[in-house]
Amino acid sequence: MIEVVEMNEDQLQAISPLDGRYLEKSTHLRQYFSESALMRYRVLTEIKWLIFLSENKDLNQVPRLSEDLKNLLEGFIPQFSIEDAKRIKSIEKETNHDVKAVEYFLQEKIRALPDGNDLIPFIHFACTSEDINNISYALMLKDATELQVKELNLLIDTLRTQSHDWAGDTMLSRTHGQAATPTTMGKEFANFVYRLNQQIKTLEAIEYRAKMNGAVGNFNAHKIAYPDINWTDLSEKFIKSIGLTNNPYTTQIEPHDWMAELFHSLIRINNICLDLSKDIWMYISLGYFHQTIKSSEVGSSTMPH
């Protein structure tokens, strides 16, 4: 009996195969990289900033939050739903601005809370859109990379087990595609364990940098509103409180040099995995390994073998 594979219409009409043919393998990344996920991270950033401001006694016009109200605000983050995302898109049709739509969405949500009206003027306080965006993207990449590292460590564990199991399995090594001196299959797999471990150390050492310093990076609006506050220190404290590293010198945008570091690290990891794949291909061609055959699968549309 042929198994019916469920594919919705959206998958079949997707422009990118990531959201179409390969959705089953990439669907877990939607919680980090979809537009809905970006909205959720923006909501998180706005809420965390509002709560942070309320906890600073020197900002005497910002209402202090009761524990109940704080919990209600923080509850918006895990409770963020696809219906919330649709509401933001609806607001964006009017604003023609995605970040402003998130701000207006939060105004609606907070206005419905007890004493919520008093908080409305301080949503998005002194922020430029990039303040919200750069933090949101940093958190997005940080969370997704932590997931990737877990998956990579599972791969390393598998390779390590195989390197031990095959430590005594002697074979002829090759250089330039030609026969060379003996090695073992276990040692060749251990090469990849070491290489991947080194690159994961580099990946995990990368600092996810962000800024919260206004329209051109100079705290202009902040200083006009509260000239006696040390906004440089306060901004750094906020960035650290959400698990990121502060970048104190920026223009309107955070320059994203750390993103280049992150992506170059991932490139090296992918190249190592590509080397592993090529070696496995060679071992199959030499008859050392055989591909697992499933009776229902077809390897060629024309060759019966």
CSV table of C-alpha atoms in Angstrom, one decimal:
chain,number,residue,atom,x,y,z
A,1,MET,CA,0.0,0.0,0.0
A,2,ILE,CA,1.4,3.4,-1.0
A,3,GLU,CA,1.7,5.8,1.9
A,4,VAL,CA,0.1,9.2,1.2
A,5,VAL,CA,2.4,12.0,2.0
A,6,GLU,CA,0.5,15.0,3.4
A,7,MET,CA,1.6,18.3,1.7
A,8,ASN,CA,-0.5,21.4,2.0
A,9,GLU,CA,-1.1,23.7,-0.8
A,10,ASP,CA,1.3,26.3,0.6
A,11,GLN,CA,4.2,23.8,0.5
A,12,LEU,CA,3.4,23.0,-3.2
A,13,GLN,CA,3.4,26.7,-4.1
A,14,ALA,CA,6.4,27.7,-2.0
A,15,ILE,CA,9.1,29.7,-3.8
A,16,SER,CA,11.8,28.2,-1.7
A,17,PRO,CA,12.3,24.5,-1.4
A,18,LEU,CA,13.0,25.1,2.3
A,19,ASP,CA,9.3,25.8,2.8
A,20,GLY,CA,8.2,23.3,0.2
A,21,ARG,CA,9.9,20.0,-0.6
A,22,TYR,CA,12.2,20.1,2.5
A,23,LEU,CA,9.7,21.5,5.0
A,24,GLU,CA,9.8,18.4,7.1
A,25,LYS,CA,13.6,18.9,7.6
A,26,SER,CA,13.4,22.6,8.2
A,27,THR,CA,10.1,23.2,10.0
A,28,HIS,CA,11.8,23.4,13.4
A,29,LEU,CA,13.6,26.5,12.2
A,30,ARG,CA,10.4,28.4,11.6
A,31,GLN,CA,10.3,29.2,15.4
A,32,TYR,CA,13.5,31.2,14.8
A,33,PHE,CA,13.5,32.5,11.2
A,34,SER,CA,9.9,32.9,10.0
A,35,GLU,CA,8.3,36.4,9.9
A,36,SER,CA,6.1,35.4,12.7
A,37,ALA,CA,9.2,34.5,14.8
A,38,LEU,CA,10.7,37.9,14.0
A,39,MET,CA,7.5,39.5,15.3
A,40,ARG,CA,7.7,37.4,18.5
A,41,TYR,CA,11.3,38.5,19.1
A,42,ARG,CA,10.4,42.1,18.5
A,43,VAL,CA,7.6,41.8,21.0
A,44,LEU,CA,10.1,40.2,23.4
A,45,THR,CA,12.5,43.1,23.0
A,46,GLU,CA,9.8,45.8,23.4
A,47,ILE,CA,8.5,44.1,26.5
A,48,LYS,CA,11.9,43.6,28.1
A,49,TRP,CA,12.8,47.2,27.4
A,50,LEU,CA,9.5,48.5,29.0
A,51,ILE,CA,10.0,46.3,32.1
A,52,PHE,CA,13.7,47.4,32.4
A,53,LEU,CA,12.7,51.1,32.3
A,54,SER,CA,10.0,50.6,34.9
A,55,GLU,CA,12.6,49.0,37.3
A,56,ASN,CA,14.9,52.1,37.1
A,57,LYS,CA,13.9,54.5,40.0
A,58,ASP,CA,15.7,57.4,38.3
A,59,LEU,CA,13.1,57.3,35.5
A,60,ASN,CA,10.5,58.8,37.8
A,61,GLN,CA,7.8,59.2,35.2
A,62,VAL,CA,7.8,55.6,34.2
A,63,PRO,CA,5.2,53.7,36.3
A,64,ARG,CA,6.5,51.0,38.6
A,65,LEU,CA,5.0,47.6,37.8
A,66,SER,CA,3.3,45.4,40.2
A,67,GLU,CA,4.5,41.7,40.1
A,68,ASP,CA,1.1,40.7,38.6
A,69,LEU,CA,1.4,43.3,35.8
A,70,LYS,CA,5.0,42.4,35.1
A,71,ASN,CA,3.9,38.7,34.8
A,72,LEU,CA,1.1,39.7,32.4
A,73,LEU,CA,3.5,41.6,30.2
A,74,GLU,CA,6.1,38.8,30.2
A,75,GLY,CA,3.3,36.4,29.4
A,76,PHE,CA,2.8,38.1,26.0
A,77,ILE,CA,6.1,36.5,24.8
A,78,PRO,CA,5.4,32.7,25.2
A,79,GLN,CA,1.7,33.3,24.4
A,80,PHE,CA,2.5,35.0,21.1
A,81,SER,CA,0.3,33.2,18.5
A,82,ILE,CA,-0.2,33.1,14.8
A,83,GLU,CA,-3.4,35.2,15.4
A,84,ASP,CA,-1.2,37.9,17.0
A,85,ALA,CA,1.1,37.8,14.0
A,86,LYS,CA,-1.9,38.2,11.7
A,87,ARG,CA,-3.1,41.2,13.7
A,88,ILE,CA,0.4,42.8,13.4
A,89,LYS,CA,0.2,42.3,9.6
A,90,SER,CA,-3.2,43.9,9.6
A,91,ILE,CA,-1.9,46.9,11.4
A,92,GLU,CA,1.1,47.1,9.1
A,93,LYS,CA,-1.3,47.6,6.1
A,94,GLU,CA,-2.2,50.9,7.7
A,95,THR,CA,1.3,51.9,9.0
A,96,ASN,CA,3.4,50.5,6.1
A,97,HIS,CA,6.0,50.0,8.8
A,98,ASP,CA,6.6,46.6,10.4
A,99,VAL,CA,8.2,47.7,13.7
A,100,LYS,CA,5.6,50.4,14.2
A,101,ALA,CA,3.0,47.8,13.7
A,102,VAL,CA,4.4,45.8,16.6
A,103,GLU,CA,4.4,48.9,18.8
A,104,TYR,CA,0.7,49.6,18.0
A,105,PHE,CA,-0.1,45.9,18.6
A,106,LEU,CA,1.4,46.1,22.0
A,107,GLN,CA,-0.5,49.3,22.7
A,108,GLU,CA,-3.7,47.4,22.1
A,109,LYS,CA,-2.6,44.5,24.3
A,110,ILE,CA,-1.3,46.6,27.2
A,111,ARG,CA,-4.3,49.0,27.1
A,112,ALA,CA,-6.5,46.1,28.0
A,113,LEU,CA,-4.5,45.3,31.2
A,114,PRO,CA,-5.1,46.8,34.6
A,115,ASP,CA,-3.3,50.1,34.8
A,116,GLY,CA,-2.1,49.5,31.3
A,117,ASN,CA,-2.9,52.9,30.0
A,118,ASP,CA,-0.2,54.5,32.1
A,119,LEU,CA,2.4,52.4,30.3
A,120,ILE,CA,1.4,53.3,26.8
A,121,PRO,CA,3.7,56.4,26.4
A,122,PHE,CA,6.7,54.3,27.4
A,123,ILE,CA,6.3,51.5,24.8
A,124,HIS,CA,9.2,51.9,22.3
A,125,PHE,CA,10.6,54.7,24.5
A,126,ALA,CA,13.5,56.5,22.7
A,127,CYS,CA,14.0,53.6,20.3
A,128,THR,CA,14.7,53.7,16.7
A,129,SER,CA,13.5,50.7,14.7
A,130,GLU,CA,17.1,49.3,14.5
A,131,ASP,CA,17.2,49.2,18.3
A,132,ILE,CA,14.4,46.7,18.2
A,133,ASN,CA,15.6,44.9,15.1
A,134,ASN,CA,19.2,44.4,15.9
A,135,ILE,CA,18.4,42.9,19.3
A,136,SER,CA,15.7,40.7,17.8
A,137,TYR,CA,18.0,39.3,15.1
A,138,ALA,CA,20.8,38.8,17.7
A,139,LEU,CA,18.4,36.8,19.9
A,140,MET,CA,17.1,34.9,17.0
A,141,LEU,CA,20.5,33.8,15.8
A,142,LYS,CA,21.7,33.0,19.3
A,143,ASP,CA,18.7,30.7,20.0
A,144,ALA,CA,19.0,29.0,16.6
A,145,THR,CA,22.8,28.5,16.9
A,146,GLU,CA,22.3,26.9,20.3
A,147,LEU,CA,20.0,24.4,18.6
A,148,GLN,CA,22.6,23.9,15.8
A,149,VAL,CA,25.3,23.2,18.3
A,150,LYS,CA,23.2,20.5,19.9
A,151,GLU,CA,22.7,18.8,16.5
A,152,LEU,CA,26.4,19.1,15.7
A,153,ASN,CA,27.3,17.5,19.0
A,154,LEU,CA,25.0,14.6,18.2
A,155,LEU,CA,26.9,14.2,14.9
A,156,ILE,CA,30.2,14.3,16.8
A,157,ASP,CA,29.0,11.7,19.3
A,158,THR,CA,28.1,9.4,16.4
A,159,LEU,CA,31.4,9.9,14.6
A,160,ARG,CA,33.3,9.4,17.9
A,161,THR,CA,31.5,6.1,18.5
A,162,GLN,CA,32.3,4.9,15.0
A,163,SER,CA,35.9,6.0,15.3
A,164,HIS,CA,36.2,3.8,18.4
A,165,ASP,CA,34.3,0.9,16.9
A,166,TRP,CA,36.4,0.9,13.8
A,167,ALA,CA,39.8,1.8,15.4
A,168,GLY,CA,41.2,-1.6,14.4
A,169,ASP,CA,39.8,-1.8,10.9
A,170,THR,CA,42.8,-1.4,8.7
A,171,MET,CA,42.5,0.0,5.2
A,172,LEU,CA,44.6,1.5,2.5
A,173,SER,CA,44.7,5.3,2.7
A,174,ARG,CA,44.9,7.4,-0.4
A,175,THR,CA,46.6,10.6,-1.5
A,176,HIS,CA,45.8,12.3,-4.8
A,177,GLY,CA,43.4,9.5,-5.3
A,178,GLN,CA,46.2,6.9,-5.4
A,179,ALA,CA,47.1,4.1,-3.0
A,180,ALA,CA,49.3,5.3,0.0
A,181,THR,CA,50.2,3.8,3.4
A,182,PRO,CA,47.8,2.0,5.7
A,183,THR,CA,45.4,3.7,8.1
A,184,THR,CA,42.3,2.7,10.0
A,185,MET,CA,38.7,3.7,9.4
A,186,GLY,CA,38.5,4.7,13.0
A,187,LYS,CA,41.4,7.1,12.7
A,188,GLU,CA,39.9,8.7,9.5
A,189,PHE,CA,36.6,9.3,11.4
A,190,ALA,CA,38.5,10.7,14.4
A,191,ASN,CA,39.9,13.4,12.1
A,192,PHE,CA,36.4,14.8,11.7
A,193,VAL,CA,35.6,14.6,15.4
A,194,TYR,CA,38.6,16.7,16.1
A,195,ARG,CA,38.0,19.2,13.3
A,196,LEU,CA,34.3,19.7,14.2
A,197,ASN,CA,35.1,20.1,17.9
A,198,GLN,CA,37.6,22.9,17.2
A,199,GLN,CA,35.1,24.8,15.1
A,200,ILE,CA,32.3,24.4,17.6
A,201,LYS,CA,34.6,26.0,20.2
A,202,THR,CA,35.1,28.9,17.9
A,203,LEU,CA,31.3,29.1,17.2
A,204,GLU,CA,30.4,29.1,20.9
A,205,ALA,CA,33.0,31.8,21.6
A,206,ILE,CA,31.3,34.3,19.3
A,207,GLU,CA,29.7,37.3,21.1
A,208,TYR,CA,26.2,38.2,20.0
A,209,ARG,CA,26.5,42.0,20.0
A,210,ALA,CA,23.6,44.5,20.1
A,211,LYS,CA,22.9,48.2,20.8
A,212,MET,CA,20.1,50.3,22.3
A,213,ASN,CA,21.3,53.8,21.7
A,214,GLY,CA,18.8,55.6,19.5
A,215,ALA,CA,18.4,57.0,16.0
A,216,VAL,CA,22.1,57.6,15.3
A,217,GLY,CA,23.8,55.9,18.2
A,218,ASN,CA,24.2,59.0,20.4
A,219,PHE,CA,21.3,58.7,22.9
A,220,ASN,CA,19.9,62.0,21.6
A,221,ALA,CA,16.2,61.4,22.6
A,222,HIS,CA,17.3,59.7,25.8
A,223,LYS,CA,19.3,62.7,27.0
A,224,ILE,CA,16.5,65.2,26.1
A,225,ALA,CA,14.0,63.2,28.1
A,226,TYR,CA,16.3,62.4,31.1
A,227,PRO,CA,19.5,64.5,30.9
A,228,ASP,CA,20.8,63.3,34.2
A,229,ILE,CA,20.7,59.6,33.5
A,230,ASN,CA,23.9,57.8,32.4
A,231,TRP,CA,22.4,56.2,29.4
A,232,THR,CA,25.6,54.6,28.2
A,233,ASP,CA,25.7,52.5,31.4
A,234,LEU,CA,22.0,51.9,31.4
A,235,SER,CA,22.0,50.7,27.8
A,236,GLU,CA,24.8,48.3,28.5
A,237,LYS,CA,23.1,46.9,31.5
A,238,PHE,CA,19.9,46.3,29.5
A,239,ILE,CA,21.8,44.5,26.7
A,240,LYS,CA,23.6,42.3,29.2
A,241,SER,CA,20.3,41.5,31.0
A,242,ILE,CA,18.9,39.8,27.9
A,243,GLY,CA,22.0,37.7,27.3
A,244,LEU,CA,23.8,39.8,24.6
A,245,THR,CA,27.1,41.8,24.5
A,246,ASN,CA,26.8,45.5,24.3
A,247,ASN,CA,28.3,47.4,21.3
A,248,PRO,CA,28.9,50.9,22.6
A,249,TYR,CA,29.9,52.5,19.3
A,250,THR,CA,27.5,52.4,16.4
A,251,THR,CA,25.6,54.6,13.9
A,252,GLN,CA,21.9,54.0,13.5
A,253,ILE,CA,22.6,50.4,12.9
A,254,GLU,CA,24.7,47.8,14.7
A,255,PRO,CA,27.4,47.0,12.1
A,256,HIS,CA,26.8,43.2,12.3
A,257,ASP,CA,30.5,42.3,12.2
A,258,TRP,CA,29.8,39.6,14.7
A,259,MET,CA,27.3,38.1,12.2
A,260,ALA,CA,30.0,37.8,9.6
A,261,GLU,CA,32.1,35.9,12.3
A,262,LEU,CA,29.1,33.6,13.0
A,263,PHE,CA,28.4,32.9,9.3
A,264,HIS,CA,32.1,32.3,8.5
A,265,SER,CA,32.2,29.8,11.4
A,266,LEU,CA,29.2,28.0,10.0
A,267,ILE,CA,30.8,28.0,6.5
A,268,ARG,CA,33.9,26.2,8.0
A,269,ILE,CA,31.6,23.7,9.8
A,270,ASN,CA,29.7,23.1,6.6
A,271,ASN,CA,32.9,22.6,4.7
A,272,ILE,CA,34.1,20.0,7.2
A,273,CYS,CA,30.7,18.2,6.8
A,274,LEU,CA,31.2,18.4,3.1
A,275,ASP,CA,34.6,16.8,3.4
A,276,LEU,CA,33.0,14.0,5.4
A,277,SER,CA,30.3,13.5,2.8
A,278,LYS,CA,32.9,13.3,0.0
A,279,ASP,CA,35.0,10.7,2.0
A,280,ILE,CA,31.9,8.6,2.6
A,281,TRP,CA,31.1,8.8,-1.1
A,282,MET,CA,34.6,7.6,-1.9
A,283,TYR,CA,34.3,4.7,0.6
A,284,ILE,CA,31.1,3.6,-1.0
A,285,SER,CA,32.7,3.7,-4.5
A,286,LEU,CA,35.6,1.6,-3.2
A,287,GLY,CA,33.1,-0.9,-1.7
A,288,TYR,CA,34.0,-0.2,1.9
A,289,PHE,CA,30.4,0.9,2.7
A,290,HIS,CA,27.1,0.2,1.0
A,291,GLN,CA,24.1,2.4,0.9
A,292,THR,CA,21.1,1.1,2.8
A,293,ILE,CA,18.5,0.0,0.2
A,294,LYS,CA,14.8,0.4,0.8
A,295,SER,CA,12.6,-1.7,-1.4
A,296,SER,CA,10.2,1.2,-2.1
A,297,GLU,CA,12.9,3.7,-3.0
A,298,VAL,CA,14.2,4.3,-6.5
A,299,GLY,CA,17.8,5.4,-7.2
A,300,SER,CA,17.4,5.9,-10.9
A,301,SER,CA,14.5,6.5,-13.2
A,302,THR,CA,16.2,4.3,-15.9
A,303,MET,CA,18.8,1.9,-14.4
A,304,PRO,CA,17.3,-1.2,-12.8
A,305,HIS,CA,20.3,-1.9,-10.6
